[in-house]
Short mmCIF file of C-alpha atoms in Angstrom, two decimals:
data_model
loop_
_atom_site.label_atom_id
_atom_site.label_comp_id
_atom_site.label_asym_id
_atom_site.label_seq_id
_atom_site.Cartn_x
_atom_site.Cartn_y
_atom_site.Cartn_z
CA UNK A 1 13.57 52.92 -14.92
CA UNK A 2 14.37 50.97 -17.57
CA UNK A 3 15.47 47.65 -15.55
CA UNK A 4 12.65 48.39 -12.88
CA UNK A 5 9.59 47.38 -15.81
CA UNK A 6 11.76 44.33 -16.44
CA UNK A 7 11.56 43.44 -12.84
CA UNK A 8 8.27 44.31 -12.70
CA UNK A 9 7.19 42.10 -15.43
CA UNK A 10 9.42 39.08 -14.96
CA UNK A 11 8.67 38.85 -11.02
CA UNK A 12 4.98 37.70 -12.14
CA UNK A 13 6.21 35.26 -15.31
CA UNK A 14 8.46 33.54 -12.65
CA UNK A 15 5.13 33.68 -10.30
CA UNK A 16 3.48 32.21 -13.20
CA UNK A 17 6.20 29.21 -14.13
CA UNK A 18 6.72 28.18 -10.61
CA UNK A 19 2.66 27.99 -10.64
CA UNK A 20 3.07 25.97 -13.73
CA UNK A 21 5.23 23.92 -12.28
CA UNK A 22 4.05 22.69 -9.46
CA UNK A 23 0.72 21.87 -11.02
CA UNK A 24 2.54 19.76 -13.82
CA UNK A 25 3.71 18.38 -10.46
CA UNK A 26 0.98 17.55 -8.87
CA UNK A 27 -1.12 16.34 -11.68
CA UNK A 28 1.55 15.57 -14.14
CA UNK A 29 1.42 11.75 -12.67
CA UNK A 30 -2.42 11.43 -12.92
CA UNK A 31 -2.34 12.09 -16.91
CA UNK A 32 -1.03 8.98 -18.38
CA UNK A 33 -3.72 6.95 -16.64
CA UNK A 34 -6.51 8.91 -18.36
CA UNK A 35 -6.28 7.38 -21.67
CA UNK A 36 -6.16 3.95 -19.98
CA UNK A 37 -9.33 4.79 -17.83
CA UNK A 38 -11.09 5.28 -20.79
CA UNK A 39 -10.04 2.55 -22.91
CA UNK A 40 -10.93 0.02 -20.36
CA UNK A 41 -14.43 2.41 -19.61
CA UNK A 42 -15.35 2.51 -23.22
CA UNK A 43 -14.30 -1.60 -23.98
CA UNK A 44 -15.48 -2.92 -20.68
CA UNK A 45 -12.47 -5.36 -20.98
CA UNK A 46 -9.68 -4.68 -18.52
CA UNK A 47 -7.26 -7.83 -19.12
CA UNK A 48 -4.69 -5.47 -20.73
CA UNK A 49 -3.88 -3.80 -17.71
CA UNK A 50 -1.99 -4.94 -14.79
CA UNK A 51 -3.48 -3.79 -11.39
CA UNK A 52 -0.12 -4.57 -9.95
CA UNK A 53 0.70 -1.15 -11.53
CA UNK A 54 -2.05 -0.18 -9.22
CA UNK A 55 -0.24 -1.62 -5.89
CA UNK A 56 3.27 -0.70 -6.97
CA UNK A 57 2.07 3.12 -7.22
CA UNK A 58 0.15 2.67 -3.88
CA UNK A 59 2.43 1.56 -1.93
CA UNK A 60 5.31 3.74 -3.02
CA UNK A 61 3.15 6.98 -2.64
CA UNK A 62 2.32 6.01 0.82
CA UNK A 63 6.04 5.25 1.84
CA UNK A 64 6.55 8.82 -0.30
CA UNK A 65 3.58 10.35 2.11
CA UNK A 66 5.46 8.59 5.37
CA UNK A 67 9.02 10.02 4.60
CA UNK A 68 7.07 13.28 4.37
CA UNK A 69 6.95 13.15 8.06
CA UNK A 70 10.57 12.54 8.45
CA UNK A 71 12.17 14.46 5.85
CA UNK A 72 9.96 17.68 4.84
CA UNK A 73 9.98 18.19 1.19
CA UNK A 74 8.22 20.62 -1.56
CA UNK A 75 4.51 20.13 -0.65
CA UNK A 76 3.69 19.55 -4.95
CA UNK A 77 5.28 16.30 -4.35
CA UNK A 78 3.05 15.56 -1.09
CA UNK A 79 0.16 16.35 -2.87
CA UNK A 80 0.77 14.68 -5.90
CA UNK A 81 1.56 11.53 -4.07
CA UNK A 82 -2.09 12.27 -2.43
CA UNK A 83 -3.46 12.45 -5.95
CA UNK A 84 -2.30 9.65 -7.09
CA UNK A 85 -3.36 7.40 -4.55
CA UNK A 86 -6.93 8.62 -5.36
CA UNK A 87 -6.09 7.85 -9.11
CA UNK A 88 -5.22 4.47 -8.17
CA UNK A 89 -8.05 3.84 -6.20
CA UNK A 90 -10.33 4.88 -8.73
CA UNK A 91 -8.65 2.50 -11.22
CA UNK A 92 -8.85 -0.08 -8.94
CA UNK A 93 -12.85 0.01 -8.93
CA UNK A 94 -13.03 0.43 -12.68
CA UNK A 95 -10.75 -2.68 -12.88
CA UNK A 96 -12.52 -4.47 -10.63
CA UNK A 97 -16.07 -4.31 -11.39
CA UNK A 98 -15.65 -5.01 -15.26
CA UNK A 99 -13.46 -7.80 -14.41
CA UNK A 100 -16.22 -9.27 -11.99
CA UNK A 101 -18.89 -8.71 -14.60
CA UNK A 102 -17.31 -10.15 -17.64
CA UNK A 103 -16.56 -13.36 -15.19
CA UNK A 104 -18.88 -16.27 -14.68
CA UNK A 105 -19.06 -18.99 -12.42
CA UNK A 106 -15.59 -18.12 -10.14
CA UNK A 107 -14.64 -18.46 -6.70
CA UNK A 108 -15.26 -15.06 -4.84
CA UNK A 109 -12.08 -13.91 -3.16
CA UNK A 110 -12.05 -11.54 -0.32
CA UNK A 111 -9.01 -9.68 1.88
CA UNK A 112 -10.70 -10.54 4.83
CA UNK A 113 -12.13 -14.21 3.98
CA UNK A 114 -14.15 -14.98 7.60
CA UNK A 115 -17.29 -13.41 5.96
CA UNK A 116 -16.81 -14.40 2.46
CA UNK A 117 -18.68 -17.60 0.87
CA UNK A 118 -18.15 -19.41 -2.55
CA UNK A 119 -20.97 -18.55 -4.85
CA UNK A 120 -19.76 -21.21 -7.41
CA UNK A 121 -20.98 -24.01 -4.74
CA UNK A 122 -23.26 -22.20 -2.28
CA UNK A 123 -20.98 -23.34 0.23
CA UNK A 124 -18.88 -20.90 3.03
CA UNK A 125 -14.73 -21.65 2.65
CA UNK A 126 -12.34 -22.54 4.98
CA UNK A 127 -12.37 -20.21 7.69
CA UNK A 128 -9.67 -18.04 7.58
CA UNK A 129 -8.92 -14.46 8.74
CA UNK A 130 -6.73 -13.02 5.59
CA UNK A 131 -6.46 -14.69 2.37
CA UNK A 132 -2.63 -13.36 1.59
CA UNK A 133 -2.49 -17.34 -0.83
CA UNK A 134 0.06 -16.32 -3.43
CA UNK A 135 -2.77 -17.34 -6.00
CA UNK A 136 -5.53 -14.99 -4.96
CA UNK A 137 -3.46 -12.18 -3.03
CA UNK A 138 -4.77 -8.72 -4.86
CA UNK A 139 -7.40 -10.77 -6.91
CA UNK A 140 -10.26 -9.84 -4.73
CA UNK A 141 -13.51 -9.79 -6.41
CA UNK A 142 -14.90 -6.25 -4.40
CA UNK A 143 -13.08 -2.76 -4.67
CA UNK A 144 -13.48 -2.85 -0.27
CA UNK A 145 -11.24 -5.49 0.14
CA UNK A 146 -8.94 -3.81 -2.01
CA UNK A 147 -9.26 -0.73 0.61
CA UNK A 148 -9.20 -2.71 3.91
CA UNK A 149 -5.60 -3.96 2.44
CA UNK A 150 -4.63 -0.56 1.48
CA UNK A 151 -6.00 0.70 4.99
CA UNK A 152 -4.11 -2.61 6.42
CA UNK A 153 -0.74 -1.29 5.07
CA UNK A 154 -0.94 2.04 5.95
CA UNK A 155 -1.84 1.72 9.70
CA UNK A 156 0.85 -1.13 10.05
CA UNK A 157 3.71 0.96 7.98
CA UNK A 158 2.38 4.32 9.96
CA UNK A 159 2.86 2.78 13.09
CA UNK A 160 6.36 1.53 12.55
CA UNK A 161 7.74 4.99 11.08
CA UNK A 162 6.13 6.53 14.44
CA UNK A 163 8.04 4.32 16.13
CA UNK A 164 11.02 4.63 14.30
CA UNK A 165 10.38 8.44 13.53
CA UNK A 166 13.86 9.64 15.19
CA UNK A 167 15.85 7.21 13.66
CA UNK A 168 17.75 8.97 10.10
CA UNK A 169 18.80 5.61 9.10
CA UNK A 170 15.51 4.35 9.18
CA UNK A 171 13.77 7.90 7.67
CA UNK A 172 16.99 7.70 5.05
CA UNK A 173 15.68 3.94 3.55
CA UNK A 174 12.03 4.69 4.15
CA UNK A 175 12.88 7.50 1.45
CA UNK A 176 15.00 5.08 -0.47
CA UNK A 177 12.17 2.55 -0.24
CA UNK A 178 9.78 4.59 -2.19
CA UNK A 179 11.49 5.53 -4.74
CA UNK A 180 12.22 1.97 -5.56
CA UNK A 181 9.26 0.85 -5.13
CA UNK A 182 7.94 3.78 -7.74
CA UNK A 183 11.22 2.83 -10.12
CA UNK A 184 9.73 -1.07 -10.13
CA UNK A 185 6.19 0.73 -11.83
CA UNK A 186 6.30 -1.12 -14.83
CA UNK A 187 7.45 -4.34 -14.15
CA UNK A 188 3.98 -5.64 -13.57
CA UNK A 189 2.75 -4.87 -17.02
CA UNK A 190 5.97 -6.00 -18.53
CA UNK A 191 5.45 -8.92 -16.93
CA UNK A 192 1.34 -9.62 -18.16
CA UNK A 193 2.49 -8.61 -21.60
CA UNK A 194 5.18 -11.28 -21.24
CA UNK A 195 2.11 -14.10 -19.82
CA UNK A 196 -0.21 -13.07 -22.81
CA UNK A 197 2.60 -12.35 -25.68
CA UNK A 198 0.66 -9.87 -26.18
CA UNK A 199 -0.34 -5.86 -25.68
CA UNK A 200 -3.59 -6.16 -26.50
CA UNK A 201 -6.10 -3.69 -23.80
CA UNK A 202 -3.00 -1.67 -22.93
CA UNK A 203 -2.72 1.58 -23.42
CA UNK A 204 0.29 3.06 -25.41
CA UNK A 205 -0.15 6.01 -24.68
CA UNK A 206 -0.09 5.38 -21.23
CA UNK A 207 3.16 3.70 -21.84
CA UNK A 208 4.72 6.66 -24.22
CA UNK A 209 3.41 9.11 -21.27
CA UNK A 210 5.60 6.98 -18.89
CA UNK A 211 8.64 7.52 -20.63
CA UNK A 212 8.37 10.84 -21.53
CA UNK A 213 8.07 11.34 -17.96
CA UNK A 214 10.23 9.15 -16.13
CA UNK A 215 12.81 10.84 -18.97
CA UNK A 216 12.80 14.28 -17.84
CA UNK A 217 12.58 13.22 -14.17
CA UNK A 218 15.90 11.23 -14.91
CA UNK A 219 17.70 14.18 -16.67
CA UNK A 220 16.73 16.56 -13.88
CA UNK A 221 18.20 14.70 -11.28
CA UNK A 222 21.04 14.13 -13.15
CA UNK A 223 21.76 17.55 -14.07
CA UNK A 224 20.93 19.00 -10.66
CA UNK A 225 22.48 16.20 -8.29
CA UNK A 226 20.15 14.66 -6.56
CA UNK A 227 20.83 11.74 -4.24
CA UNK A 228 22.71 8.57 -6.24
CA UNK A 229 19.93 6.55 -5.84
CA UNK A 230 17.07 8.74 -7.55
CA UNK A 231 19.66 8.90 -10.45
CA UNK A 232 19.75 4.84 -10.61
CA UNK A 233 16.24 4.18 -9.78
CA UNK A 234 15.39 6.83 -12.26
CA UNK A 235 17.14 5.35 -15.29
CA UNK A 236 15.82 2.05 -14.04
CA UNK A 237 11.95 2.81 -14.43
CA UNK A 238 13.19 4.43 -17.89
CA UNK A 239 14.95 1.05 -18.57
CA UNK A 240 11.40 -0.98 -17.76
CA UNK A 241 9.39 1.80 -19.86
CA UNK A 242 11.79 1.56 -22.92
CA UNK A 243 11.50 -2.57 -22.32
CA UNK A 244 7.76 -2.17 -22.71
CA UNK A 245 7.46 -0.02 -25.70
CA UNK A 246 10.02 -3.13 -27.45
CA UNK A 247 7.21 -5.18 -26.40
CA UNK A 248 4.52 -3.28 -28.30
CA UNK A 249 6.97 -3.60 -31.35
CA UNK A 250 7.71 -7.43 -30.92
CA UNK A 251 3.97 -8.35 -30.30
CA UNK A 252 2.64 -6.62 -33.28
CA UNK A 253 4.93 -7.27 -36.07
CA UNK A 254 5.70 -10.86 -34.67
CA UNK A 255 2.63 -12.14 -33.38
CA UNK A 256 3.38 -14.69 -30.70
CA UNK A 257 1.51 -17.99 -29.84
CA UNK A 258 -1.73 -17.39 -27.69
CA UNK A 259 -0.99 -18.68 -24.10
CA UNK A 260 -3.77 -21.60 -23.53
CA UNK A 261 -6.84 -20.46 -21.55
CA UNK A 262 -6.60 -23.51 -19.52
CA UNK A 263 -3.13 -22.71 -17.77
CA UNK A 264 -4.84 -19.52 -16.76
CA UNK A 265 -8.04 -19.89 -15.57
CA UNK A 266 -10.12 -16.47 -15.30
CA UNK A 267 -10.13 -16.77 -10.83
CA UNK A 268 -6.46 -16.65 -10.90
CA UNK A 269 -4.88 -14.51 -13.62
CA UNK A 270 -3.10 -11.58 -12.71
CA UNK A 271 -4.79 -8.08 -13.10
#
């Protein structure tokens, strides 16, 4: 009797903590980005944040969603890559229209630049169908071009894994891809703190949340031995986070020399 009310009561805990679980999951990915949101929301200044964190997170979810069709795994990790693309998309308009609006007199820069025109000299560009310039490439100036490329990718990439559905090599890197991809997160804003020696604008918390994170995703797949290369690329990303937080210390205890606004000018610095 006595071990049949322990049943009874730890079959709905474990009910409860696989619940738990999956939601941390699922929405576990979402939470370091809230604190950014708001920073930039409540300063209306977005030049501490990288949107390259933006493209690196898009484009490994969507690989992540891809390999879904190839290799079936726990649907939490589906839906949180869903999530998160909708996160990202939703940082990308913030990002967007306060950069746009604190910017005066630039060159407007579209994905698809037939339609565009210059509104610094009233005049329509060169006509071209894509503006992929190394320069200007993910420094559009509306949140729809940013979607058109994001559309671009995914039909082009979901094509090819149709294609190449059967194939386990290919389904094995596509997997491999992804992760990588995801492991490479924080190289952009290492990166733009390195161009403005400085972390002004970027969230720390963000930053701690990472690495917190990425930790305990590390130390699970080392303890429950998962695939070599989750294990690398997972104390890689931990590597970039750890690299970041060093910056935070070096930039505000040993103030670096301000980078000259004339090397950068606002229609071509990174965001």
């Amino acid at each position: 009797m006595e071990a049949a009310g322990v049943e009874w009561l730890l079959v709905p805990m474990h009910q409860l903590v696989s619940w738990g679980a999956a939601g941390a999951m699922v929405f576990g990915g979402v939470v370091p980005y809230i604190p950014q949101y708001r920073d930039i929301r409540r300063t209306q200044n977005a030049e501490g944040f990288s949107t390259y964190v933006c493209l690196v997170l898009l484009v490994a979810n969507i690989l992540r969603i891809l390999f879904w069709f190839g290799r079936r795994f726990e649907s939490p990790l589906l839906w949180q890559s869903i999530i998160m693309i909708i996160t990202m998309l939703l940082m990308l308009k913030l990002c967007t229209e306060v950069r746009v609006s604190n910017e005066l007199n630039i060159k407007r820069r579209s994905f698809a630049a037939a339609d565009s025109k210059d509104e610094e000299i009233k005049a329509p560009p060169k006509r071209s169908y894509l503006d992929f310039d190394l320069n200007y490439f993910w420094h559009w100036s509306k949140f729809t071009d940013y979607v058109q490329c994001v559309l671009t990718f995914t039909g082009v990439t979901g094509y090819i894994t149709y294609l190449w559905l059967d194939s386990s090599l290919f389904v094995e890197t596509l997997g491999f891809l992804a992760v990588f991809t995801e492991a490479m997160l924080g190289v952009p804003q290492l990166y733009r703190n390195y161009q403005n020696r400085s972390t002004e604008g970027m969230s720390v918390k963000m930053v701690l949340m990472w690495t917190s994170g990425d930790t305990f995703k590390t130390v699970y797949f080392i303890l429950n031995q998962a695939p070599f290369q989750f294990s690398i690329c997972g104390l890689l990303q931990v590597f970039v986070d750890i690299a970041i937080l060093l910056q935070v210390y070096l930039y505000s205890y040993y103030p670096q020399k301000p980078v000259s606004h004339t090397a950068h000018p606002a229609s071509t610095k990174a965001l």
